[in-house]
């Protein structure tokens, strides 16, 4: 099976997570403490994938200038997307308050781009090898499961009917497949310089995801030892999985 085929198989799990998360949110929206626990766990999983899989491969590439460029580009892209998404969400909420139910195009666009980048990371993992691809896929599957729960909740808060919110989120989940298959196709024959730059970009994206999104939102709920332990549990599980699969 080629890289594109492997990416297609692996990305089916994040896409499936988007479906499951959307349906669960429609059936019964998780409480804030459960959401915080999932966010802590997902952040630990993402950090383990970053430290255990992506960064060692980046160091092995040995293309420091390209790595610095890729990391800086990743930081600029992620910070810009974060600021843009927050601005669009504020605008959508303001429009909803004055005009009633309006489809939040800004929120949907921001989530779609986020999922496209997540898919690109799955495709990147495939080019790194079976272990890296598996670990990254597990990390992003958990992250997308949380994201779908959160997005459906936000859409319903903005007045979008629950069933439509779930369908929209499931549709957005397909952007992950586009990113994964496209990433595997583009990076399959990439030279060491380009691969180093993309790896560094992936490091920045995963770091932003864990620190600036998952943990920030997780800490909106009052911190407890159990919630904090979920971060370390997620990290430990991925570490063990990486060691066993190596």
PDB file of C-alpha atoms in Angstrom:
ATOM      1  CA  UNK A   1       0.000   0.000   0.000  1.00  0.00           C
ATOM      2  CA  UNK A   2       1.370   3.419  -0.975  1.00  0.00           C
ATOM      3  CA  UNK A   3       1.605   6.484   1.223  1.00  0.00           C
ATOM      4  CA  UNK A   4      -1.687   7.876  -0.059  1.00  0.00           C
ATOM      5  CA  UNK A   5      -3.445   4.591   0.712  1.00  0.00           C
ATOM      6  CA  UNK A   6      -1.960   4.488   4.203  1.00  0.00           C
ATOM      7  CA  UNK A   7      -3.037   8.081   4.811  1.00  0.00           C
ATOM      8  CA  UNK A   8      -6.564   7.258   3.617  1.00  0.00           C
ATOM      9  CA  UNK A   9      -6.778   4.344   6.065  1.00  0.00           C
ATOM     10  CA  UNK A  10      -5.382   6.265   9.029  1.00  0.00           C
ATOM     11  CA  UNK A  11      -7.458   9.397   8.459  1.00  0.00           C
ATOM     12  CA  UNK A  12     -10.637   7.345   8.624  1.00  0.00           C
ATOM     13  CA  UNK A  13     -10.180   7.296  12.416  1.00  0.00           C
ATOM     14  CA  UNK A  14     -10.141  11.107  12.899  1.00  0.00           C
ATOM     15  CA  UNK A  15     -13.057  11.429  10.483  1.00  0.00           C
ATOM     16  CA  UNK A  16     -14.903   8.756  12.446  1.00  0.00           C
ATOM     17  CA  UNK A  17     -14.126  10.656  15.646  1.00  0.00           C
ATOM     18  CA  UNK A  18     -15.772  13.751  14.152  1.00  0.00           C
ATOM     19  CA  UNK A  19     -18.886  11.700  13.438  1.00  0.00           C
ATOM     20  CA  UNK A  20     -18.968  10.113  16.901  1.00  0.00           C
ATOM     21  CA  UNK A  21     -18.328  13.396  18.689  1.00  0.00           C
ATOM     22  CA  UNK A  22     -21.038  15.180  16.715  1.00  0.00           C
ATOM     23  CA  UNK A  23     -23.632  12.482  17.421  1.00  0.00           C
ATOM     24  CA  UNK A  24     -22.738  12.312  21.118  1.00  0.00           C
ATOM     25  CA  UNK A  25     -23.064  16.102  21.431  1.00  0.00           C
ATOM     26  CA  UNK A  26     -26.519  15.947  19.854  1.00  0.00           C
ATOM     27  CA  UNK A  27     -27.621  13.081  22.085  1.00  0.00           C
ATOM     28  CA  UNK A  28     -26.227  14.483  25.328  1.00  0.00           C
ATOM     29  CA  UNK A  29     -23.912  17.452  25.569  1.00  0.00           C
ATOM     30  CA  UNK A  30     -21.004  16.690  27.956  1.00  0.00           C
ATOM     31  CA  UNK A  31     -20.719  18.750  31.119  1.00  0.00           C
ATOM     32  CA  UNK A  32     -17.901  21.267  31.657  1.00  0.00           C
ATOM     33  CA  UNK A  33     -15.888  19.005  33.972  1.00  0.00           C
ATOM     34  CA  UNK A  34     -15.963  16.109  31.523  1.00  0.00           C
ATOM     35  CA  UNK A  35     -14.967  18.443  28.683  1.00  0.00           C
ATOM     36  CA  UNK A  36     -12.086  19.782  30.770  1.00  0.00           C
ATOM     37  CA  UNK A  37     -10.918  16.242  31.496  1.00  0.00           C
ATOM     38  CA  UNK A  38     -10.994  15.352  27.802  1.00  0.00           C
ATOM     39  CA  UNK A  39      -9.095  18.541  26.963  1.00  0.00           C
ATOM     40  CA  UNK A  40      -6.391  17.763  29.550  1.00  0.00           C
ATOM     41  CA  UNK A  41      -6.095  14.201  28.236  1.00  0.00           C
ATOM     42  CA  UNK A  42      -5.958  15.349  24.601  1.00  0.00           C
ATOM     43  CA  UNK A  43      -3.280  17.936  25.418  1.00  0.00           C
ATOM     44  CA  UNK A  44      -1.129  15.229  27.023  1.00  0.00           C
ATOM     45  CA  UNK A  45      -1.582  12.997  23.991  1.00  0.00           C
ATOM     46  CA  UNK A  46      -0.632  15.777  21.556  1.00  0.00           C
ATOM     47  CA  UNK A  47       2.436  16.762  23.600  1.00  0.00           C
ATOM     48  CA  UNK A  48       3.615  13.131  23.717  1.00  0.00           C
ATOM     49  CA  UNK A  49       3.231  12.830  19.948  1.00  0.00           C
ATOM     50  CA  UNK A  50       5.186  16.056  19.481  1.00  0.00           C
ATOM     51  CA  UNK A  51       8.047  15.176  21.834  1.00  0.00           C
ATOM     52  CA  UNK A  52       8.243  11.470  21.091  1.00  0.00           C
ATOM     53  CA  UNK A  53       7.691  11.351  17.334  1.00  0.00           C
ATOM     54  CA  UNK A  54       7.899  14.649  15.458  1.00  0.00           C
ATOM     55  CA  UNK A  55      10.824  16.354  17.199  1.00  0.00           C
ATOM     56  CA  UNK A  56      13.224  13.371  17.044  1.00  0.00           C
ATOM     57  CA  UNK A  57      12.567  13.031  13.315  1.00  0.00           C
ATOM     58  CA  UNK A  58      13.114  16.763  12.880  1.00  0.00           C
ATOM     59  CA  UNK A  59      16.453  16.536  14.668  1.00  0.00           C
ATOM     60  CA  UNK A  60      17.513  13.638  12.456  1.00  0.00           C
ATOM     61  CA  UNK A  61      16.845  15.677   9.323  1.00  0.00           C
ATOM     62  CA  UNK A  62      19.596  18.087  10.390  1.00  0.00           C
ATOM     63  CA  UNK A  63      18.445  20.979   8.207  1.00  0.00           C
ATOM     64  CA  UNK A  64      18.462  23.700  10.871  1.00  0.00           C
ATOM     65  CA  UNK A  65      17.844  26.759   8.627  1.00  0.00           C
ATOM     66  CA  UNK A  66      14.873  25.045   6.953  1.00  0.00           C
ATOM     67  CA  UNK A  67      13.578  23.886  10.316  1.00  0.00           C
ATOM     68  CA  UNK A  68      13.743  27.430  11.706  1.00  0.00           C
ATOM     69  CA  UNK A  69      11.909  28.785   8.661  1.00  0.00           C
ATOM     70  CA  UNK A  70       9.209  26.107   8.884  1.00  0.00           C
ATOM     71  CA  UNK A  71       8.736  26.646  12.613  1.00  0.00           C
ATOM     72  CA  UNK A  72       8.464  30.426  12.243  1.00  0.00           C
ATOM     73  CA  UNK A  73       5.966  30.047   9.409  1.00  0.00           C
ATOM     74  CA  UNK A  74       3.972  27.624  11.550  1.00  0.00           C
ATOM     75  CA  UNK A  75       3.902  30.046  14.486  1.00  0.00           C
ATOM     76  CA  UNK A  76       2.747  32.921  12.277  1.00  0.00           C
ATOM     77  CA  UNK A  77       0.075  30.792  10.603  1.00  0.00           C
ATOM     78  CA  UNK A  78      -1.310  29.343  13.850  1.00  0.00           C
ATOM     79  CA  UNK A  79      -1.340  32.666  15.721  1.00  0.00           C
ATOM     80  CA  UNK A  80      -2.973  34.381  12.733  1.00  0.00           C
ATOM     81  CA  UNK A  81      -5.605  31.663  12.415  1.00  0.00           C
ATOM     82  CA  UNK A  82      -6.295  31.848  16.141  1.00  0.00           C
ATOM     83  CA  UNK A  83      -6.759  35.618  16.078  1.00  0.00           C
ATOM     84  CA  UNK A  84      -8.864  35.439  12.917  1.00  0.00           C
ATOM     85  CA  UNK A  85     -11.051  32.699  14.357  1.00  0.00           C
ATOM     86  CA  UNK A  86     -11.677  34.612  17.588  1.00  0.00           C
ATOM     87  CA  UNK A  87     -12.589  37.741  15.661  1.00  0.00           C
ATOM     88  CA  UNK A  88     -15.019  35.847  13.450  1.00  0.00           C
ATOM     89  CA  UNK A  89     -16.603  34.109  16.451  1.00  0.00           C
ATOM     90  CA  UNK A  90     -17.145  37.467  18.178  1.00  0.00           C
ATOM     91  CA  UNK A  91     -18.744  38.821  15.011  1.00  0.00           C
ATOM     92  CA  UNK A  92     -20.982  35.773  14.662  1.00  0.00           C
ATOM     93  CA  UNK A  93     -22.160  36.114  18.249  1.00  0.00           C
ATOM     94  CA  UNK A  94     -22.880  39.817  17.773  1.00  0.00           C
ATOM     95  CA  UNK A  95     -24.889  39.122  14.606  1.00  0.00           C
ATOM     96  CA  UNK A  96     -26.800  36.319  16.339  1.00  0.00           C
ATOM     97  CA  UNK A  97     -27.752  38.586  19.244  1.00  0.00           C
ATOM     98  CA  UNK A  98     -29.150  41.247  16.891  1.00  0.00           C
ATOM     99  CA  UNK A  99     -30.602  39.141  14.072  1.00  0.00           C
ATOM    100  CA  UNK A 100     -31.428  35.810  15.692  1.00  0.00           C
ATOM    101  CA  UNK A 101     -30.265  32.521  14.149  1.00  0.00           C
ATOM    102  CA  UNK A 102     -27.563  33.174  11.541  1.00  0.00           C
ATOM    103  CA  UNK A 103     -25.247  30.450  10.249  1.00  0.00           C
ATOM    104  CA  UNK A 104     -21.811  31.238  11.769  1.00  0.00           C
ATOM    105  CA  UNK A 105     -19.735  31.120   8.602  1.00  0.00           C
ATOM    106  CA  UNK A 106     -16.673  32.511  10.403  1.00  0.00           C
ATOM    107  CA  UNK A 107     -16.626  29.752  12.986  1.00  0.00           C
ATOM    108  CA  UNK A 108     -17.157  27.071  10.350  1.00  0.00           C
ATOM    109  CA  UNK A 109     -14.345  28.453   8.176  1.00  0.00           C
ATOM    110  CA  UNK A 110     -11.914  28.547  11.117  1.00  0.00           C
ATOM    111  CA  UNK A 111     -12.781  24.989  12.132  1.00  0.00           C
ATOM    112  CA  UNK A 112     -12.473  23.772   8.540  1.00  0.00           C
ATOM    113  CA  UNK A 113      -8.959  25.200   8.216  1.00  0.00           C
ATOM    114  CA  UNK A 114      -8.014  23.717  11.592  1.00  0.00           C
ATOM    115  CA  UNK A 115      -9.195  20.273  10.472  1.00  0.00           C
ATOM    116  CA  UNK A 116      -7.396  20.621   7.140  1.00  0.00           C
ATOM    117  CA  UNK A 117      -4.136  21.247   9.014  1.00  0.00           C
ATOM    118  CA  UNK A 118      -4.849  18.289  11.309  1.00  0.00           C
ATOM    119  CA  UNK A 119      -5.228  16.122   8.235  1.00  0.00           C
ATOM    120  CA  UNK A 120      -1.928  17.449   6.887  1.00  0.00           C
ATOM    121  CA  UNK A 121      -0.270  16.280  10.111  1.00  0.00           C
ATOM    122  CA  UNK A 122      -1.705  12.777   9.570  1.00  0.00           C
ATOM    123  CA  UNK A 123      -0.230  12.798   6.066  1.00  0.00           C
ATOM    124  CA  UNK A 124       3.055  14.015   7.521  1.00  0.00           C
ATOM    125  CA  UNK A 125       3.020  11.158  10.025  1.00  0.00           C
ATOM    126  CA  UNK A 126       2.649   8.632   7.224  1.00  0.00           C
ATOM    127  CA  UNK A 127       5.798   9.942   5.533  1.00  0.00           C
ATOM    128  CA  UNK A 128       7.713   9.556   8.820  1.00  0.00           C
ATOM    129  CA  UNK A 129       6.933   5.850   9.171  1.00  0.00           C
ATOM    130  CA  UNK A 130       4.299   3.508  10.550  1.00  0.00           C
ATOM    131  CA  UNK A 131       4.922   4.260  14.241  1.00  0.00           C
ATOM    132  CA  UNK A 132       4.916   8.029  13.833  1.00  0.00           C
ATOM    133  CA  UNK A 133       1.862   7.868  11.608  1.00  0.00           C
ATOM    134  CA  UNK A 134      -0.023   5.737  14.131  1.00  0.00           C
ATOM    135  CA  UNK A 135       0.890   7.910  17.128  1.00  0.00           C
ATOM    136  CA  UNK A 136       0.021  11.155  15.357  1.00  0.00           C
ATOM    137  CA  UNK A 137      -3.254   9.665  14.160  1.00  0.00           C
ATOM    138  CA  UNK A 138      -4.236   8.609  17.685  1.00  0.00           C
ATOM    139  CA  UNK A 139      -3.342  12.048  19.048  1.00  0.00           C
ATOM    140  CA  UNK A 140      -5.333  13.881  16.393  1.00  0.00           C
ATOM    141  CA  UNK A 141      -8.264  11.462  16.642  1.00  0.00           C
ATOM    142  CA  UNK A 142      -8.671  12.334  20.309  1.00  0.00           C
ATOM    143  CA  UNK A 143      -8.246  16.044  19.573  1.00  0.00           C
ATOM    144  CA  UNK A 144     -10.863  15.956  16.797  1.00  0.00           C
ATOM    145  CA  UNK A 145     -13.263  14.021  19.031  1.00  0.00           C
ATOM    146  CA  UNK A 146     -13.080  16.868  21.526  1.00  0.00           C
ATOM    147  CA  UNK A 147     -13.285  19.491  18.775  1.00  0.00           C
ATOM    148  CA  UNK A 148     -16.489  18.020  17.367  1.00  0.00           C
ATOM    149  CA  UNK A 149     -18.074  17.952  20.838  1.00  0.00           C
ATOM    150  CA  UNK A 150     -17.113  21.573  21.352  1.00  0.00           C
ATOM    151  CA  UNK A 151     -18.140  22.843  17.908  1.00  0.00           C
ATOM    152  CA  UNK A 152     -21.596  21.262  18.023  1.00  0.00           C
ATOM    153  CA  UNK A 153     -22.085  22.857  21.441  1.00  0.00           C
ATOM    154  CA  UNK A 154     -20.997  26.272  20.155  1.00  0.00           C
ATOM    155  CA  UNK A 155     -23.251  26.022  17.120  1.00  0.00           C
ATOM    156  CA  UNK A 156     -26.280  25.144  19.228  1.00  0.00           C
ATOM    157  CA  UNK A 157     -25.461  28.039  21.570  1.00  0.00           C
ATOM    158  CA  UNK A 158     -25.564  30.321  18.518  1.00  0.00           C
ATOM    159  CA  UNK A 159     -29.050  29.055  17.685  1.00  0.00           C
ATOM    160  CA  UNK A 160     -28.261  26.459  15.017  1.00  0.00           C
ATOM    161  CA  UNK A 161     -30.554  23.388  15.365  1.00  0.00           C
ATOM    162  CA  UNK A 162     -28.787  20.381  16.885  1.00  0.00           C
ATOM    163  CA  UNK A 163     -29.255  18.069  13.920  1.00  0.00           C
ATOM    164  CA  UNK A 164     -27.935  20.685  11.510  1.00  0.00           C
ATOM    165  CA  UNK A 165     -25.019  21.412  13.851  1.00  0.00           C
ATOM    166  CA  UNK A 166     -24.045  17.740  13.828  1.00  0.00           C
ATOM    167  CA  UNK A 167     -24.289  17.476  10.037  1.00  0.00           C
ATOM    168  CA  UNK A 168     -22.170  20.598   9.589  1.00  0.00           C
ATOM    169  CA  UNK A 169     -19.505  19.252  11.942  1.00  0.00           C
ATOM    170  CA  UNK A 170     -19.468  15.854  10.217  1.00  0.00           C
ATOM    171  CA  UNK A 171     -19.085  17.592   6.867  1.00  0.00           C
ATOM    172  CA  UNK A 172     -16.183  19.650   8.197  1.00  0.00           C
ATOM    173  CA  UNK A 173     -14.556  16.440   9.395  1.00  0.00           C
ATOM    174  CA  UNK A 174     -14.024  15.478   5.753  1.00  0.00           C
ATOM    175  CA  UNK A 175     -11.522  18.343   5.498  1.00  0.00           C
ATOM    176  CA  UNK A 176      -9.233  16.149   7.604  1.00  0.00           C
ATOM    177  CA  UNK A 177      -9.304  13.486   4.898  1.00  0.00           C
ATOM    178  CA  UNK A 178      -8.467  16.061   2.222  1.00  0.00           C
ATOM    179  CA  UNK A 179      -5.494  17.289   4.243  1.00  0.00           C
ATOM    180  CA  UNK A 180      -4.191  13.784   4.988  1.00  0.00           C
ATOM    181  CA  UNK A 181      -4.408  12.427   1.458  1.00  0.00           C
ATOM    182  CA  UNK A 182      -3.108  15.658  -0.055  1.00  0.00           C
ATOM    183  CA  UNK A 183      -0.273  15.842   2.461  1.00  0.00           C
ATOM    184  CA  UNK A 184       0.815  12.258   1.825  1.00  0.00           C
ATOM    185  CA  UNK A 185       0.725  12.824  -1.941  1.00  0.00           C
ATOM    186  CA  UNK A 186       2.752  16.045  -1.773  1.00  0.00           C
ATOM    187  CA  UNK A 187       5.282  14.928   0.835  1.00  0.00           C
ATOM    188  CA  UNK A 188       5.856  11.400  -0.439  1.00  0.00           C
ATOM    189  CA  UNK A 189       8.712  12.480  -2.706  1.00  0.00           C
ATOM    190  CA  UNK A 190       9.779  15.562  -0.774  1.00  0.00           C
ATOM    191  CA  UNK A 191      13.463  16.350  -0.393  1.00  0.00           C
ATOM    192  CA  UNK A 192      15.127  16.627   3.041  1.00  0.00           C
ATOM    193  CA  UNK A 193      14.908  20.426   3.097  1.00  0.00           C
ATOM    194  CA  UNK A 194      11.178  20.559   2.435  1.00  0.00           C
ATOM    195  CA  UNK A 195      10.510  17.690   4.824  1.00  0.00           C
ATOM    196  CA  UNK A 196      12.455  19.465   7.585  1.00  0.00           C
ATOM    197  CA  UNK A 197      10.443  22.644   7.016  1.00  0.00           C
ATOM    198  CA  UNK A 198       7.129  20.772   7.083  1.00  0.00           C
ATOM    199  CA  UNK A 199       8.161  18.829  10.198  1.00  0.00           C
ATOM    200  CA  UNK A 200       9.005  22.094  11.952  1.00  0.00           C
ATOM    201  CA  UNK A 201       5.672  23.541  10.812  1.00  0.00           C
ATOM    202  CA  UNK A 202       3.984  20.487  12.326  1.00  0.00           C
ATOM    203  CA  UNK A 203       5.868  21.042  15.605  1.00  0.00           C
ATOM    204  CA  UNK A 204       4.569  24.606  15.804  1.00  0.00           C
ATOM    205  CA  UNK A 205       1.019  23.489  14.973  1.00  0.00           C
ATOM    206  CA  UNK A 206       0.992  20.727  17.603  1.00  0.00           C
ATOM    207  CA  UNK A 207       2.547  23.002  20.232  1.00  0.00           C
ATOM    208  CA  UNK A 208      -0.076  25.664  19.558  1.00  0.00           C
ATOM    209  CA  UNK A 209      -2.851  23.088  19.645  1.00  0.00           C
ATOM    210  CA  UNK A 210      -1.786  21.728  23.037  1.00  0.00           C
ATOM    211  CA  UNK A 211      -0.776  24.949  24.811  1.00  0.00           C
ATOM    212  CA  UNK A 212      -2.899  27.696  23.275  1.00  0.00           C
ATOM    213  CA  UNK A 213      -6.107  25.794  22.586  1.00  0.00           C
ATOM    214  CA  UNK A 214      -6.610  22.607  24.577  1.00  0.00           C
ATOM    215  CA  UNK A 215      -4.994  23.658  27.867  1.00  0.00           C
ATOM    216  CA  UNK A 216      -6.337  27.209  27.757  1.00  0.00           C
ATOM    217  CA  UNK A 217      -9.893  25.947  27.341  1.00  0.00           C
ATOM    218  CA  UNK A 218      -9.333  23.127  29.846  1.00  0.00           C
ATOM    219  CA  UNK A 219      -8.344  25.647  32.538  1.00  0.00           C
ATOM    220  CA  UNK A 220     -11.604  27.542  32.162  1.00  0.00           C
ATOM    221  CA  UNK A 221     -12.965  24.917  34.542  1.00  0.00           C
ATOM    222  CA  UNK A 222     -11.677  24.936  38.141  1.00  0.00           C
ATOM    223  CA  UNK A 223      -8.534  22.830  38.278  1.00  0.00           C
ATOM    224  CA  UNK A 224      -8.480  19.677  40.400  1.00  0.00           C
ATOM    225  CA  UNK A 225      -5.806  16.981  40.908  1.00  0.00           C
ATOM    226  CA  UNK A 226      -7.917  14.541  38.891  1.00  0.00           C
ATOM    227  CA  UNK A 227      -8.223  16.899  35.931  1.00  0.00           C
ATOM    228  CA  UNK A 228      -4.491  17.628  36.055  1.00  0.00           C
ATOM    229  CA  UNK A 229      -3.737  13.905  36.168  1.00  0.00           C
ATOM    230  CA  UNK A 230      -5.618  13.419  32.895  1.00  0.00           C
ATOM    231  CA  UNK A 231      -2.878  15.379  31.080  1.00  0.00           C
ATOM    232  CA  UNK A 232      -0.171  13.048  32.381  1.00  0.00           C
ATOM    233  CA  UNK A 233      -2.294   9.972  31.694  1.00  0.00           C
ATOM    234  CA  UNK A 234      -2.660  10.976  28.048  1.00  0.00           C
ATOM    235  CA  UNK A 235       1.080  11.632  27.781  1.00  0.00           C
ATOM    236  CA  UNK A 236       1.966   8.291  29.407  1.00  0.00           C
ATOM    237  CA  UNK A 237      -0.357   6.252  27.199  1.00  0.00           C
ATOM    238  CA  UNK A 238       1.104   7.667  23.998  1.00  0.00           C
ATOM    239  CA  UNK A 239       4.653   7.244  25.309  1.00  0.00           C
ATOM    240  CA  UNK A 240       4.007   3.572  26.094  1.00  0.00           C
ATOM    241  CA  UNK A 241       2.355   3.051  22.727  1.00  0.00           C
ATOM    242  CA  UNK A 242       5.322   4.587  20.920  1.00  0.00           C
ATOM    243  CA  UNK A 243       7.781   2.378  22.809  1.00  0.00           C
ATOM    244  CA  UNK A 244       5.790  -0.799  22.193  1.00  0.00           C
ATOM    245  CA  UNK A 245       5.250  -0.078  18.497  1.00  0.00           C
ATOM    246  CA  UNK A 246       8.875   0.934  17.850  1.00  0.00           C
TER     247      UNK A 246
END
